[in-house]
Amino acid sequence: MRYHYFMRAAVYPGSFDPLTNGHLDIIRRGTRLFDRVLVAVLENEGKAPVFSVGERMELIAACTRDMPAVEVHSFSGLLVDFMQRVGASVVVRGIRAVSDYEYELQMALMNRELNAGVETIFMLPAVEYTYVSSRLVKEVFRLGGDIARLVPPQVLESLRARLQVV
Ligand code: PNS
């Protein structure tokens, strides 16, 4: 009998400025389905980010230390080109509410148009994170709100250091 081993790899792309517990939840769920989960941080300086790509990658690495299947990458240019370079054909994206769906559908179909071999799967985060986004987390933090349950402790610490809120 012959055994064939396939290393199933998925790419989880995003801005991750910063990583939230919602992202972390999707990453953990992804590791149950795939042998390797490549978290890919978009190099997009146009968005005036709070954290540099390097800082975001370090935070993701620190928060996923207990998940050996996770690798942290960065990419610029087209996602499908990055996927070709790393030899992955599955994109994972989290969908929180119906409002996410339209944009995600467009991206998934555009990626399919660019490379018919790329498959996108949508995953649902734990229900307690369905309203969490990097944008809102930053806004609430800047205004002095408590976000301790919404981001990993390392991210909270880095936000405190960066945005000087106590
Ligand atoms: O966390 P975000 O900002 O919602 O992630 C968006 C991301 C990084 C997945 C998307 O902007 C992307 O893939 N950008 C790379 C450029 C690209 O490939 N564009 C065409 C696909 S629609």
Coordinates of C-alpha atoms and ligand atoms in Angstrom, one line a residue:
M1 CA 0.0 0.0 0.0
R2 CA 1.3 3.4 -0.9
Y3 CA 0.7 6.5 1.2
H4 CA 0.6 10.0 -0.2
Y5 CA 1.1 12.8 2.1
F6 CA -0.1 16.2 1.1
M7 CA 0.8 19.2 3.2
R8 CA -2.3 21.3 3.0
A9 CA -1.4 25.0 3.2
A10 CA -3.8 27.9 3.5
V11 CA -3.0 31.6 3.3
Y12 CA -4.8 34.0 5.7
P13 CA -4.1 37.4 4.2
G14 CA -5.0 40.8 5.7
S15 CA -3.8 44.1 7.1
F16 CA -3.7 43.0 10.7
D17 CA -3.2 46.5 12.0
P18 CA -3.4 45.2 14.7
L19 CA -4.2 41.5 15.2
T20 CA -7.4 41.1 17.1
N21 CA -8.9 38.1 19.0
G22 CA -11.2 37.7 16.0
H23 CA -8.2 37.1 13.7
L24 CA -6.6 34.8 16.2
D25 CA -9.8 32.8 16.4
I26 CA -9.8 32.3 12.6
I27 CA -6.1 31.4 12.6
R28 CA -6.7 28.7 15.3
R29 CA -9.7 27.3 13.5
G30 CA -7.6 27.3 10.3
T31 CA -4.9 25.2 12.0
R32 CA -7.5 22.5 12.6
L33 CA -8.2 22.3 8.8
F34 CA -4.8 22.8 7.4
D35 CA -1.3 21.6 8.0
R36 CA 0.2 25.0 7.5
V37 CA -1.5 28.4 7.9
L38 CA 0.5 31.2 6.4
V39 CA -0.6 34.5 7.8
A40 CA 0.2 37.1 5.2
V41 CA 0.5 40.7 6.1
L42 CA -0.2 43.1 3.3
E43 CA 2.5 45.8 2.8
N44 CA 0.2 48.7 2.3
E45 CA 1.7 51.9 3.6
G46 CA -1.1 53.9 2.0
K47 CA -3.4 53.1 4.9
A48 CA -1.4 55.1 7.5
P49 CA -1.0 52.2 9.8
V50 CA -0.4 52.3 13.5
F51 CA 2.2 49.5 13.4
S52 CA 4.8 48.8 10.7
V53 CA 4.6 45.6 8.7
G54 CA 7.5 44.3 10.8
E55 CA 5.8 45.1 14.1
R56 CA 2.5 43.5 12.9
M57 CA 4.4 40.4 11.9
E58 CA 6.2 40.3 15.3
L59 CA 2.9 40.6 17.2
I60 CA 1.3 37.8 15.1
A61 CA 4.3 35.6 15.7
A62 CA 4.2 36.3 19.5
C63 CA 0.5 35.6 19.7
T64 CA 0.7 32.3 17.7
R65 CA 3.7 30.8 19.5
D66 CA 1.5 27.9 20.7
M67 CA 0.5 27.1 17.1
P68 CA 3.4 25.4 15.3
A69 CA 1.5 25.2 12.0
V70 CA 1.4 29.0 11.7
E71 CA 4.0 30.9 9.7
V72 CA 4.1 34.7 9.4
H73 CA 4.8 36.3 6.0
S74 CA 4.4 39.7 4.4
F75 CA 3.5 40.4 0.8
S76 CA 3.1 43.2 -1.7
G77 CA 1.4 43.1 -5.1
L78 CA -1.2 40.6 -5.9
L79 CA -2.3 37.9 -3.4
V80 CA -2.4 35.3 -6.1
D81 CA 1.2 36.0 -7.0
F82 CA 2.3 35.5 -3.4
M83 CA 0.3 32.3 -3.3
Q84 CA 2.1 31.0 -6.3
R85 CA 5.5 31.8 -4.8
V86 CA 4.7 29.9 -1.6
G87 CA 2.9 27.1 -3.3
A88 CA -0.5 27.5 -1.6
S89 CA -3.9 27.4 -3.3
V90 CA -6.4 28.1 -0.5
V91 CA -7.2 31.5 0.8
V92 CA -8.9 31.7 4.2
R93 CA -11.0 34.8 5.1
G94 CA -13.2 35.4 8.1
I95 CA -16.7 36.6 7.6
R96 CA -18.4 38.3 10.5
A97 CA -21.7 39.6 9.2
V98 CA -23.6 39.8 5.9
S99 CA -22.0 43.2 5.4
D100 CA -18.6 41.5 5.0
Y101 CA -19.9 39.2 2.3
E102 CA -20.2 41.6 -0.6
Y103 CA -16.6 42.7 -0.5
E104 CA -15.3 39.2 0.3
L105 CA -17.3 37.8 -2.7
Q106 CA -15.7 40.4 -5.0
M107 CA -12.2 39.6 -3.8
A108 CA -12.7 35.9 -4.0
L109 CA -14.1 36.0 -7.5
M110 CA -11.4 38.5 -8.6
N111 CA -8.7 36.1 -7.2
R112 CA -10.4 33.2 -9.1
E113 CA -10.4 35.3 -12.3
L114 CA -6.7 35.9 -11.8
N115 CA -5.9 32.3 -11.0
A116 CA -8.6 29.7 -11.4
G117 CA -6.6 27.3 -9.1
V118 CA -7.1 29.6 -6.1
E119 CA -9.9 28.5 -3.8
T120 CA -11.3 30.8 -1.1
I121 CA -12.9 29.5 2.0
F122 CA -14.9 31.6 4.4
M123 CA -14.7 30.9 8.1
L124 CA -16.9 32.2 10.9
P125 CA -15.2 33.5 14.1
A126 CA -16.6 32.7 17.5
V127 CA -19.8 34.7 18.0
E128 CA -18.3 36.9 20.6
Y129 CA -15.9 38.4 18.1
T130 CA -18.5 39.1 15.3
Y131 CA -18.3 42.8 15.9
V132 CA -14.6 43.1 16.4
S133 CA -12.5 44.9 13.8
S134 CA -9.0 46.4 13.8
R135 CA -10.4 49.8 12.9
L136 CA -13.0 49.9 15.8
V137 CA -10.5 48.5 18.3
K138 CA -8.1 51.3 17.5
E139 CA -10.9 53.9 17.6
V140 CA -12.2 52.7 21.0
F141 CA -8.7 52.4 22.4
R142 CA -7.8 56.0 21.3
L143 CA -11.0 57.2 23.0
G144 CA -10.1 55.5 26.3
G145 CA -12.5 52.4 26.0
D146 CA -11.6 49.0 27.4
I147 CA -10.6 46.6 24.6
A148 CA -8.8 44.0 26.8
R149 CA -11.2 41.2 25.8
L150 CA -10.9 42.0 22.1
V151 CA -7.2 41.8 21.5
P152 CA -4.3 39.6 22.7
P153 CA -2.4 41.0 25.7
Q154 CA 0.7 41.6 23.6
V155 CA -1.3 43.8 21.2
L156 CA -2.9 45.7 24.1
E157 CA 0.6 46.4 25.5
S158 CA 1.9 47.6 22.1
L159 CA -1.1 49.8 21.6
R160 CA -0.5 51.4 25.0
A161 CA 3.1 52.0 24.1
R162 CA 2.3 53.3 20.7
L163 CA -0.7 55.5 21.4
Q164 CA 0.3 56.5 25.0
V165 CA -3.0 55.7 26.6
V166 CA -2.9 54.4 30.2
Ligands
PNS1 O1 -7.5 42.9 6.3 P1 -8.0 43.4 5.0 O2 -7.5 44.8 4.8 O3 -9.5 43.3 4.8 O4 -7.3 42.5 3.9 C1 -7.4 42.8 2.5 C2 -6.4 41.9 1.6 C3 -5.0 42.1 2.1 C4 -6.9 40.5 1.7 C5 -6.6 42.4 0.2 O5 -6.5 43.8 0.1 C6 -5.5 41.9 -0.8 O6 -5.5 40.7 -1.0 N1 -4.7 42.7 -1.3 C7 -3.6 42.4 -2.2 C8 -3.8 43.0 -3.6 C9 -4.6 42.0 -4.4 O7 -4.3 40.9 -4.7 N2 -5.8 42.6 -4.9 C10 -6.7 41.9 -5.8 C11 -7.5 40.9 -5.0 S1 -9.1 41.5 -4.9

